[in-house]
CSV table of C-alpha atoms (C1' of nucleotides) in Angstrom, one decimal:
chain,number,residue,atom,x,y,z
A,1,MET,CA,0.0,0.0,0.0
A,2,SER,CA,3.0,2.3,-0.4
A,3,ALA,CA,1.3,5.4,-1.6
A,4,ARG,CA,2.2,5.6,-5.2
A,5,ARG,CA,3.6,9.0,-6.0
A,6,THR,CA,2.1,10.9,-8.8
A,7,ARG,CA,4.8,12.9,-10.5
A,8,VAL,CA,2.7,14.4,-13.2
A,9,LEU,CA,5.6,16.2,-14.6
A,10,GLU,CA,7.6,13.1,-15.1
A,11,LEU,CA,4.7,11.4,-16.9
A,12,ALA,CA,4.1,14.4,-19.1
A,13,VAL,CA,7.8,14.7,-20.1
A,14,LEU,CA,8.0,11.0,-20.8
A,15,GLY,CA,4.9,11.3,-22.9
A,16,LEU,CA,6.2,14.2,-25.0
A,17,LEU,CA,9.6,12.6,-25.5
A,18,TYR,CA,7.9,9.5,-26.7
A,19,GLU,CA,6.6,11.5,-29.6
A,20,ALA,CA,9.9,13.2,-30.4
A,21,PRO,CA,13.3,14.1,-28.9
A,22,LEU,CA,13.2,17.6,-27.5
A,23,HIS,CA,15.3,20.1,-25.6
A,24,GLY,CA,14.2,21.6,-22.3
A,25,TYR,CA,13.0,24.9,-23.6
A,26,GLU,CA,10.8,23.3,-26.3
A,27,LEU,CA,9.6,20.7,-23.8
A,28,ARG,CA,8.3,23.4,-21.6
A,29,LYS,CA,6.5,25.1,-24.4
A,30,ARG,CA,4.8,21.9,-25.3
A,31,LEU,CA,3.9,21.3,-21.6
A,32,THR,CA,2.2,24.6,-21.6
A,33,PHE,CA,0.6,24.7,-25.0
A,34,GLN,CA,-0.1,21.1,-25.7
A,35,LEU,CA,-0.7,19.6,-22.3
A,36,GLY,CA,-1.3,23.2,-21.2
A,37,ALA,CA,-4.9,22.7,-20.8
A,38,PHE,CA,-3.9,21.6,-17.3
A,39,ARG,CA,-0.9,23.6,-16.0
A,40,ALA,CA,2.4,25.2,-16.8
A,41,PHE,CA,5.5,23.9,-15.2
A,42,SER,CA,8.5,26.2,-14.5
A,43,TYR,CA,12.1,25.6,-15.5
A,44,GLY,CA,12.9,25.3,-11.9
A,45,SER,CA,11.0,22.0,-11.8
A,46,LEU,CA,11.6,20.9,-15.4
A,47,TYR,CA,15.4,20.9,-15.5
A,48,PRO,CA,15.9,19.1,-12.2
A,49,CYS,CA,13.3,16.6,-13.4
A,50,LEU,CA,15.3,16.0,-16.6
A,51,LYS,CA,18.5,15.6,-14.6
A,52,GLU,CA,16.9,13.0,-12.4
A,53,MET,CA,15.5,11.1,-15.4
A,54,LEU,CA,19.0,11.2,-16.9
A,55,ARG,CA,20.5,9.8,-13.7
A,56,GLN,CA,17.9,7.0,-13.8
A,57,GLY,CA,18.6,6.2,-17.4
A,58,HIS,CA,15.1,7.0,-18.7
A,59,VAL,CA,16.5,9.6,-21.1
A,60,SER,CA,19.8,10.3,-22.8
A,61,GLN,CA,21.1,13.7,-23.8
A,62,THR,CA,22.9,14.8,-26.9
A,63,PRO,CA,24.4,18.2,-27.1
A,64,GLN,CA,23.0,20.4,-29.9
A,65,ALA,CA,20.5,19.3,-32.5
A,66,GLU,CA,21.9,16.9,-35.0
A,67,GLY,CA,23.5,18.4,-38.2
A,68,SER,CA,20.4,19.8,-39.9
A,69,ALA,CA,18.1,22.4,-38.5
A,70,ARG,CA,21.0,24.5,-37.5
A,71,GLY,CA,19.4,27.2,-35.4
A,72,GLY,CA,22.3,29.0,-33.9
A,73,ARG,CA,21.3,30.2,-30.4
A,74,ARG,CA,22.7,28.8,-27.3
A,75,SER,CA,23.8,25.2,-27.5
A,76,ARG,CA,20.7,23.1,-26.9
A,77,ILE,CA,20.7,19.8,-25.1
A,78,VAL,CA,18.3,17.4,-26.8
A,79,TYR,CA,16.8,14.7,-24.7
A,80,ARG,CA,15.4,11.4,-26.1
A,81,LEU,CA,13.7,8.4,-24.5
A,82,THR,CA,15.8,5.4,-23.9
A,83,ASP,CA,14.5,1.8,-23.9
A,84,THR,CA,14.4,1.9,-20.1
A,85,GLY,CA,12.4,5.1,-20.3
A,86,HIS,CA,10.0,3.7,-22.7
A,87,GLU,CA,9.3,0.7,-20.4
A,88,HIS,CA,9.0,3.1,-17.5
A,89,LEU,CA,6.4,5.2,-19.4
A,90,HIS,CA,4.5,2.1,-20.3
A,91,GLY,CA,4.5,1.0,-16.7
A,92,LEU,CA,3.3,4.4,-15.4
A,93,LEU,CA,0.6,4.4,-18.1
A,94,THR,CA,-0.8,1.0,-17.0
A,95,GLU,CA,0.1,0.4,-13.4
A,96,VAL,CA,-0.7,3.8,-12.0
A,97,ALA,CA,-3.8,4.2,-14.0
A,98,PRO,CA,-6.5,3.2,-11.6
A,99,ALA,CA,-5.4,5.6,-8.9
A,100,THR,CA,-5.1,8.3,-11.4
A,101,SER,CA,-8.5,9.8,-11.5
A,102,ASP,CA,-7.7,13.1,-9.8
A,103,ASP,CA,-8.2,16.1,-11.9
A,104,GLU,CA,-4.6,16.8,-12.8
A,105,CYS,CA,-3.5,13.4,-13.6
A,106,PHE,CA,-6.6,12.4,-15.6
A,107,GLY,CA,-5.9,15.2,-18.1
A,108,VAL,CA,-2.4,14.1,-18.7
A,109,HIS,CA,-3.2,10.5,-18.9
A,110,PHE,CA,-6.0,11.2,-21.3
A,111,ALA,CA,-3.8,13.3,-23.5
A,112,LEU,CA,-1.5,10.3,-23.7
A,113,PHE,CA,-4.2,7.9,-24.6
A,114,GLY,CA,-2.8,7.6,-28.1
A,115,HIS,CA,0.1,5.7,-26.6
A,116,THR,CA,-1.9,3.1,-24.8
A,117,GLY,CA,-4.1,0.1,-25.5
A,118,PRO,CA,-7.9,0.1,-25.3
A,119,ASP,CA,-7.8,-1.9,-22.1
A,120,VAL,CA,-5.8,0.8,-20.3
A,121,ARG,CA,-8.0,3.5,-21.7
A,122,LEU,CA,-11.1,1.8,-20.4
A,123,ARG,CA,-9.6,1.3,-16.9
A,124,ILE,CA,-8.8,5.0,-16.7
A,125,LEU,CA,-12.1,6.1,-18.0
A,126,HIS,CA,-14.0,3.9,-15.6
A,127,GLY,CA,-11.8,5.0,-12.7
A,128,ARG,CA,-12.5,8.6,-13.4
A,129,ARG,CA,-16.2,8.0,-13.9
A,130,ASP,CA,-16.5,6.1,-10.6
A,131,ARG,CA,-14.8,9.0,-8.7
A,132,LEU,CA,-17.1,11.5,-10.3
A,133,HIS,CA,-20.1,9.4,-9.3
A,134,THR,CA,-18.9,9.4,-5.7
A,135,ARG,CA,-18.4,13.2,-5.9
A,136,LEU,CA,-21.8,13.7,-7.4
A,137,ALA,CA,-23.5,11.7,-4.6
A,138,ASP,CA,-21.6,13.8,-2.1
A,139,LEU,CA,-22.7,17.1,-3.7
A,140,ARG,CA,-26.3,16.0,-4.0
A,141,ALA,CA,-26.3,15.1,-0.3
A,142,ARG,CA,-25.2,18.6,0.6
A,143,LEU,CA,-27.7,20.1,-1.8
A,144,ALA,CA,-30.5,18.1,0.0
A,145,HIS,CA,-30.0,20.3,3.1
A,146,ALA,CA,-31.9,23.3,2.1
A,147,PRO,CA,-29.7,26.3,2.4
A,148,GLY,CA,-30.1,29.0,5.0
A,149,PRO,CA,-30.5,32.5,3.6
A,150,ALA,CA,-26.8,33.2,4.3
A,151,ASP,CA,-25.6,30.0,2.6
A,152,ASP,CA,-26.9,31.0,-0.8
A,153,TYR,CA,-23.4,31.2,-2.4
A,154,THR,CA,-22.2,27.9,-1.1
A,155,PHE,CA,-25.5,26.3,-2.3
A,156,GLU,CA,-25.1,27.9,-5.8
A,157,LEU,CA,-21.5,26.7,-5.9
A,158,TYR,CA,-22.6,23.1,-5.2
A,159,ARG,CA,-25.3,23.4,-7.8
A,160,HIS,CA,-23.0,24.5,-10.5
A,161,ASP,CA,-20.4,21.9,-9.5
A,162,ALA,CA,-22.9,19.1,-9.5
A,163,GLU,CA,-24.0,20.1,-13.0
A,164,SER,CA,-20.4,20.1,-14.3
A,165,VAL,CA,-19.8,16.7,-12.8
A,166,GLU,CA,-23.0,15.4,-14.4
A,167,ARG,CA,-21.9,16.6,-17.7
A,168,GLU,CA,-18.5,15.1,-17.4
A,169,ILE,CA,-20.0,11.8,-16.5
A,170,HIS,CA,-22.1,12.0,-19.6
A,171,TRP,CA,-19.1,12.7,-21.6
A,172,LEU,CA,-17.2,9.8,-20.2
A,173,ASP,CA,-20.2,7.5,-20.8
A,174,GLY,CA,-19.9,8.4,-24.5
A,175,LEU,CA,-16.2,7.8,-24.6
A,176,ILE,CA,-16.5,4.5,-22.8
A,177,ALA,CA,-19.2,3.3,-25.2
A,178,ARG,CA,-17.0,4.3,-28.1
A,179,GLU,CA,-14.0,2.4,-26.7
A,180,GLN,CA,-16.1,-0.7,-26.2
A,181,ARG,CA,-17.4,-0.5,-29.7
A,182,ASP,CA,-13.9,-0.1,-31.0
A,183,ALA,CA,-12.7,-3.0,-28.9
A,184,ARG,CA,-15.4,-5.3,-30.3
A,185,SER,CA,-14.8,-4.4,-33.9
A,186,ARG,CA,-11.1,-5.2,-33.4
A,187,PRO,CA,-11.3,-8.2,-31.0
A,188,GLY,CA,-8.5,-10.0,-29.3
A,189,PRO,CA,-5.9,-8.8,-26.8
A,190,ALA,CA,-5.0,-5.1,-27.3
A,191,PRO,CA,-1.6,-4.9,-29.0
A,192,PRO,CA,0.7,-2.2,-27.8
A,193,ARG,CA,0.9,0.4,-30.5
A,194,PRO,CA,4.1,0.5,-32.6
A,195,GLY,CA,6.5,3.3,-31.8
A,196,PRO,CA,6.0,6.8,-33.2
A,197,PRO,CA,7.8,8.0,-36.3
A,198,VAL,CA,11.4,8.6,-35.0
B,1,MET,CA,4.7,43.0,-7.4
B,2,SER,CA,5.7,40.7,-4.5
B,3,ALA,CA,3.9,37.5,-5.6
B,4,ARG,CA,1.1,37.3,-3.1
B,5,ARG,CA,1.1,33.8,-1.6
B,6,THR,CA,-2.2,32.0,-1.7
B,7,ARG,CA,-2.4,30.0,1.5
B,8,VAL,CA,-5.8,28.5,0.8
B,9,LEU,CA,-5.8,26.7,4.1
B,10,GLU,CA,-5.3,29.8,6.1
B,11,LEU,CA,-8.1,31.6,4.3
B,12,ALA,CA,-10.5,28.6,4.7
B,13,VAL,CA,-9.8,28.3,8.4
B,14,LEU,CA,-10.3,32.0,9.0
B,15,GLY,CA,-13.5,31.8,7.1
B,16,LEU,CA,-14.8,28.9,9.1
B,17,LEU,CA,-13.8,30.4,12.5
B,18,TYR,CA,-15.5,33.6,11.5
B,19,GLU,CA,-18.8,31.7,11.6
B,20,ALA,CA,-18.1,29.9,14.9
B,21,PRO,CA,-15.3,28.9,17.3
B,22,LEU,CA,-14.2,25.4,16.6
B,23,HIS,CA,-11.6,22.9,17.6
B,24,GLY,CA,-9.2,21.3,15.2
B,25,TYR,CA,-10.9,18.0,14.6
B,26,GLU,CA,-14.2,19.7,13.8
B,27,LEU,CA,-12.5,22.3,11.7
B,28,ARG,CA,-11.1,19.5,9.5
B,29,LYS,CA,-14.4,17.9,9.1
B,30,ARG,CA,-15.9,21.2,7.9
B,31,LEU,CA,-13.0,21.8,5.6
B,32,THR,CA,-13.7,18.4,4.0
B,33,PHE,CA,-17.5,18.4,4.0
B,34,GLN,CA,-18.3,22.1,3.7
B,35,LEU,CA,-15.5,23.6,1.7
B,36,GLY,CA,-14.8,20.0,0.7
B,37,ALA,CA,-16.0,20.5,-2.8
B,38,PHE,CA,-12.5,21.6,-3.4
B,39,ARG,CA,-10.1,19.5,-1.2
B,40,ALA,CA,-9.4,17.8,2.0
B,41,PHE,CA,-6.6,19.0,4.3
B,42,SER,CA,-4.7,16.7,6.5
B,43,TYR,CA,-4.1,17.2,10.2
B,44,GLY,CA,-0.4,17.5,9.4
B,45,SER,CA,-1.1,20.8,7.7
B,46,LEU,CA,-4.1,22.0,9.8
B,47,TYR,CA,-2.5,21.9,13.3
B,48,PRO,CA,0.7,23.6,12.3
B,49,CYS,CA,-1.4,26.2,10.5
B,50,LEU,CA,-3.4,26.8,13.7
B,51,LYS,CA,-0.2,27.1,15.7
B,52,GLU,CA,1.1,29.7,13.3
B,53,MET,CA,-2.1,31.7,13.4
B,54,LEU,CA,-2.0,31.6,17.2
B,55,ARG,CA,1.6,32.9,17.1
B,56,GLN,CA,0.5,35.7,14.8
B,57,GLY,CA,-2.4,36.5,17.1
B,58,HIS,CA,-5.1,35.8,14.5
B,59,VAL,CA,-6.8,33.2,16.7
B,60,SER,CA,-6.9,32.5,20.4
B,61,GLN,CA,-7.3,29.1,22.0
B,62,THR,CA,-9.3,28.1,25.0
B,63,PRO,CA,-8.9,24.6,26.4
B,64,GLN,CA,-12.1,22.4,26.5
B,65,ALA,CA,-15.5,23.5,25.4
B,66,GLU,CA,-17.1,26.0,27.8
B,67,GLY,CA,-19.2,24.5,30.6
B,68,SER,CA,-22.1,23.1,28.6
B,69,ALA,CA,-21.9,20.5,25.9
B,70,ARG,CA,-19.7,18.3,28.0
B,71,GLY,CA,-18.8,15.6,25.6
B,72,GLY,CA,-16.1,13.8,27.6
B,73,ARG,CA,-13.4,12.6,25.1
B,74,ARG,CA,-10.0,14.0,25.0
B,75,SER,CA,-9.7,17.6,26.0
B,76,ARG,CA,-10.5,19.8,23.0
B,77,ILE,CA,-8.8,23.0,22.2
B,78,VAL,CA,-11.2,25.5,20.8
B,79,TYR,CA,-10.0,28.2,18.5
B,80,ARG,CA,-11.7,31.5,18.0
B,81,LEU,CA,-11.0,34.5,15.8
B,82,THR,CA,-9.4,37.5,17.4
B,83,ASP,CA,-10.0,41.1,16.2
B,84,THR,CA,-6.7,41.0,14.5
B,85,GLY,CA,-7.7,37.8,12.8
B,86,HIS,CA,-10.9,39.3,11.7
B,87,GLU,CA,-9.1,42.2,10.1
B,88,HIS,CA,-6.7,39.8,8.5
B,89,LEU,CA,-9.6,37.8,7.0
B,90,HIS,CA,-11.1,41.0,5.7
B,91,GLY,CA,-7.8,42.0,4.2
B,92,LEU,CA,-7.3,38.6,2.4
B,93,LEU,CA,-10.9,38.7,1.1
B,94,THR,CA,-10.5,42.1,-0.5
B,95,GLU,CA,-6.8,42.7,-1.3
B,96,VAL,CA,-5.9,39.2,-2.6
B,97,ALA,CA,-9.1,39.0,-4.5
B,98,PRO,CA,-8.1,40.0,-8.1
B,99,ALA,CA,-5.2,37.5,-8.2
B,100,THR,CA,-7.4,34.8,-6.9
B,101,SER,CA,-9.0,33.4,-9.9
B,102,ASP,CA,-7.2,30.1,-10.0
B,103,ASP,CA,-9.4,27.1,-9.6
B,104,GLU,CA,-8.7,26.3,-6.0
B,105,CYS,CA,-8.9,29.7,-4.6
B,106,PHE,CA,-11.9,30.8,-6.5
B,107,GLY,CA,-13.9,28.1,-4.8
B,108,VAL,CA,-12.9,29.0,-1.3
B,109,HIS,CA,-13.4,32.7,-2.0
B,110,PHE,CA,-16.8,32.1,-3.5
B,111,ALA,CA,-17.8,30.0,-0.5
B,112,LEU,CA,-16.9,32.9,1.7
B,113,PHE,CA,-18.9,35.4,-0.4
B,114,GLY,CA,-21.4,35.8,2.4
B,115,HIS,CA,-18.7,37.6,4.5
B,116,THR,CA,-17.9,40.2,1.8
B,117,GLY,CA,-19.4,43.2,0.2
B,118,PRO,CA,-20.9,43.3,-3.3
B,119,ASP,CA,-17.9,45.2,-4.6
B,120,VAL,CA,-15.5,42.5,-3.6
B,121,ARG,CA,-17.8,39.9,-5.0
B,122,LEU,CA,-17.9,41.6,-8.3
B,123,ARG,CA,-14.2,42.0,-8.5
B,124,ILE,CA,-13.6,38.3,-7.9
B,125,LEU,CA,-16.3,37.3,-10.3
B,126,HIS,CA,-15.0,39.6,-13.0
B,127,GLY,CA,-11.4,38.3,-12.4
B,128,ARG,CA,-12.5,34.8,-12.8
B,129,ARG,CA,-14.5,35.5,-15.9
B,130,ASP,CA,-11.5,37.3,-17.5
B,131,ARG,CA,-9.3,34.4,-16.9
B,132,LEU,CA,-11.8,32.0,-18.3
B,133,HIS,CA,-12.1,34.1,-21.4
B,134,THR,CA,-8.3,33.9,-22.0
B,135,ARG,CA,-8.4,30.2,-21.4
B,136,LEU,CA,-11.3,29.8,-23.8
B,137,ALA,CA,-9.5,31.8,-26.6
B,138,ASP,CA,-6.4,29.6,-26.0
B,139,LEU,CA,-8.4,26.4,-26.3
B,140,ARG,CA,-10.2,27.6,-29.4
B,141,ALA,CA,-6.9,28.4,-31.0
B,142,ARG,CA,-5.7,24.9,-30.5
B,143,LEU,CA,-9.0,23.4,-31.7
B,144,ALA,CA,-8.6,25.4,-34.9
B,145,HIS,CA,-5.6,23.3,-35.9
B,146,ALA,CA,-7.4,20.2,-37.2
B,147,PRO,CA,-6.2,17.2,-35.4
B,148,GLY,CA,-4.1,14.5,-36.9
B,149,PRO,CA,-5.6,11.0,-36.7
B,150,ALA,CA,-3.4,10.2,-33.7
B,151,ASP,CA,-4.3,13.4,-31.8
B,152,ASP,CA,-8.0,12.5,-31.5
B,153,TYR,CA,-7.9,12.2,-27.8
B,154,THR,CA,-6.1,15.5,-27.2
B,155,PHE,CA,-8.6,17.2,-29.5
B,156,GLU,CA,-11.6,15.6,-27.7
B,157,LEU,CA,-10.2,16.8,-24.4
B,158,TYR,CA,-9.9,20.4,-25.6
B,159,ARG,CA,-13.4,20.2,-27.0
B,160,HIS,CA,-14.9,19.1,-23.7
B,161,ASP,CA,-12.7,21.6,-21.8
B,162,ALA,CA,-13.8,24.4,-24.0
B,163,GLU,CA,-17.4,23.5,-23.4
B,164,SER,CA,-17.0,23.5,-19.7
B,165,VAL,CA,-15.3,26.8,-19.7
B,166,GLU,CA,-18.1,28.3,-21.9
B,167,ARG,CA,-20.7,27.0,-19.4
B,168,GLU,CA,-18.8,28.5,-16.4
B,169,ILE,CA,-18.6,31.8,-18.2
B,170,HIS,CA,-22.3,31.7,-18.7
B,171,TRP,CA,-22.8,30.9,-15.1
B,172,LEU,CA,-20.6,33.8,-14.0
B,173,ASP,CA,-22.4,36.2,-16.4
B,174,GLY,CA,-25.6,35.3,-14.5
B,175,LEU,CA,-24.1,35.8,-11.1
B,176,ILE,CA,-22.5,39.1,-12.1
B,177,ALA,CA,-25.8,40.4,-13.5
B,178,ARG,CA,-27.5,39.4,-10.2
B,179,GLU,CA,-24.9,41.2,-8.2
B,180,GLN,CA,-25.3,44.3,-10.2
B,181,ARG,CA,-29.0,44.2,-9.9
B,182,ASP,CA,-28.7,43.8,-6.1
B,183,ALA,CA,-26.2,46.6,-5.9
B,184,ARG,CA,-28.5,48.9,-7.8
B,185,SER,CA,-31.5,48.1,-5.6
B,186,ARG,CA,-29.4,48.8,-2.5
B,187,PRO,CA,-27.3,51.7,-3.6
B,188,GLY,CA,-24.4,53.4,-1.8
B,189,PRO,CA,-21.1,52.0,-0.5
B,190,ALA,CA,-21.3,48.4,0.5
B,191,PRO,CA,-21.5,48.1,4.3
B,192,PRO,CA,-19.4,45.3,5.8
B,193,ARG,CA,-21.8,42.7,7.1
B,194,PRO,CA,-22.3,42.6,10.9
B,195,GLY,CA,-20.6,39.8,12.7
B,196,PRO,CA,-22.1,36.3,12.8
B,197,PRO,CA,-24.1,35.1,15.8
B,198,VAL,CA,-21.4,34.4,18.4
C,1,DG,C1',-10.4,-6.2,26.8
C,2,DT,C1',-10.2,-4.9,22.2
C,3,DT,C1',-11.7,-2.3,18.5
C,4,DA,C1',-13.4,2.1,16.6
C,5,DG,C1',-13.9,6.9,16.7
C,6,DC,C1',-12.5,11.3,18.8
C,7,DA,C1',-8.6,14.4,19.4
C,8,DT,C1',-3.9,16.6,19.1
C,9,DG,C1',0.3,16.8,17.5
C,10,DT,C1',5.6,16.1,15.2
C,11,DA,C1',9.3,14.7,11.7
C,12,DA,C1',10.5,13.8,7.4
C,13,DG,C1',9.8,14.4,2.9
C,14,DG,C1',7.5,15.3,-1.8
C,15,DA,C1',6.4,18.2,-5.7
C,16,DG,C1',6.5,22.0,-7.1
C,17,DT,C1',7.5,27.6,-7.2
C,18,DT,C1',10.0,32.1,-7.3
C,19,DA,C1',13.9,34.6,-7.7
C,20,DC,C1',18.2,34.6,-9.2
C,21,DA,C1',22.5,33.9,-12.2
C,22,DT,C1',24.3,33.2,-16.8
C,23,DG,C1',25.0,33.5,-21.5
C,24,DA,C1',24.0,33.4,-26.8
C,25,DT,C1',21.5,35.3,-30.7
C,26,DT,C1',18.2,38.1,-33.2
C,27,DT,C1',15.6,42.1,-33.7
C,28,DT,C1',15.0,47.0,-33.1
D,1,DA,C1',24.0,49.2,-28.3
D,2,DA,C1',19.7,48.0,-26.2
D,3,DA,C1',15.9,45.0,-25.8
D,4,DA,C1',13.6,40.8,-26.7
D,5,DT,C1',13.8,36.0,-27.1
D,6,DC,C1',16.1,31.7,-26.7
D,7,DA,C1',18.3,28.6,-23.5
D,8,DT,C1',20.1,26.3,-19.1
D,9,DG,C1',20.5,26.0,-14.6
D,10,DT,C1',20.7,26.6,-9.0
D,11,DA,C1',19.2,27.8,-4.1
D,12,DA,C1',15.9,28.8,-1.1
D,13,DC,C1',11.6,28.4,-0.1
D,14,DT,C1',6.3,27.0,0.2
D,15,DC,C1',2.6,24.5,1.1
D,16,DC,C1',1.1,20.4,1.8
D,17,DT,C1',1.2,15.0,2.6
D,18,DT,C1',2.4,10.6,4.8
D,19,DA,C1',3.7,8.2,8.5
D,20,DC,C1',4.2,8.1,13.0
D,21,DA,C1',3.3,8.9,18.2
D,22,DT,C1',0.1,9.7,21.8
D,23,DG,C1',-3.9,9.3,24.6
D,24,DC,C1',-8.8,9.4,25.9
D,25,DT,C1',-13.7,7.5,25.7
D,26,DA,C1',-17.5,4.6,24.0
D,27,DA,C1',-19.3,0.5,22.2
D,28,DC,C1',-18.9,-4.3,21.1
DNA sequence: GTTAGCATGTAAGGAGTTACATGATTTT
DNA sequence: AAAATCATGTAACTCCTTACATGCTAAC
């Protein structure tokens, strides 16, 4: 029961590097504008993270971009995923999945769905939906206590929250149905997708 | 420009103690189940927070509940807001307001709207709406780039996100309109509400 | 008499931020 | 030559969590 640590940043970096080798500055831009629907990370966390991942052998660094695409500028350090890192990413994507329904992690996981199999996707979607159901029940219980005149704002907040949760559940229902349909039309165990164009 | 620190917990505790004196255990329950739409704080952060607030004179502690309501159990330590603490809360509620449109803080601020004047409420609501507008523009810009076949999930996430943001903006528009109507029907400078039943 | 719930705390650590320091290159 | 942008990094700090330690009372 050793509380699995989340490390959203690590997951996001692994996911982006899976698609293409990148240097730190570019990585940060993509974190902000691609996974940026969720949050922006600072260099103060990104660079130490890369350093640690390097130490663990999940990424390798090569100074400067290779031959072509000569940009000039300060010498970049390009990071790329190693085989170990690839395995690690796959592990995070599958093992951690069920616990990963909290707002932040769900977004990142979802954005990386293209790298996973349908089974993993369904696990994550179900996990998220279950949590939202719990949350909705909780909100409704609170809404059941009619608000005092001074509690108007709290009440209104719960109401809006409950509505949002309902809508997200509905959205998830649709996604789950689609995944199941896809899984049926392409039966058998889900093959891990082949690597991206490197 | 000294980056105002947020300290959600402090604000939430001040807000709850404004309504009634409470001991730590009860405070935590209310944090979870009353402001709990947002997050649950652990004792490991709550008690040190109370200690610090005590040191700063924002709260005072009295051992055991007064005379009545003898519960037995372990001796409780009841905290209540001091005058300084009251001023501090008022300061946080007004000064910090504009910067406080990030998801977590907005919820807590909103839940404490009952303690503020209409001017503060409008500032916070407007701040929140402005941020959401920015975010929506950002999301739409990304949606404008038609997704590659592999980016389906990212695209779908943006789409759902944009819809949620739109709905919240609409919600805020309604609230803002209501506040303005209220302000007109009761003109003049907003009087700070009288204290709660102590 | 042991488990469950109430109640208060501390120590260590995790995941990130801000502010700072540095330096190259391109644009104005 | 100044300013903006690209690029990498470190030190100190923040706010919170987990895991632990303690003890009291009520219920089984």
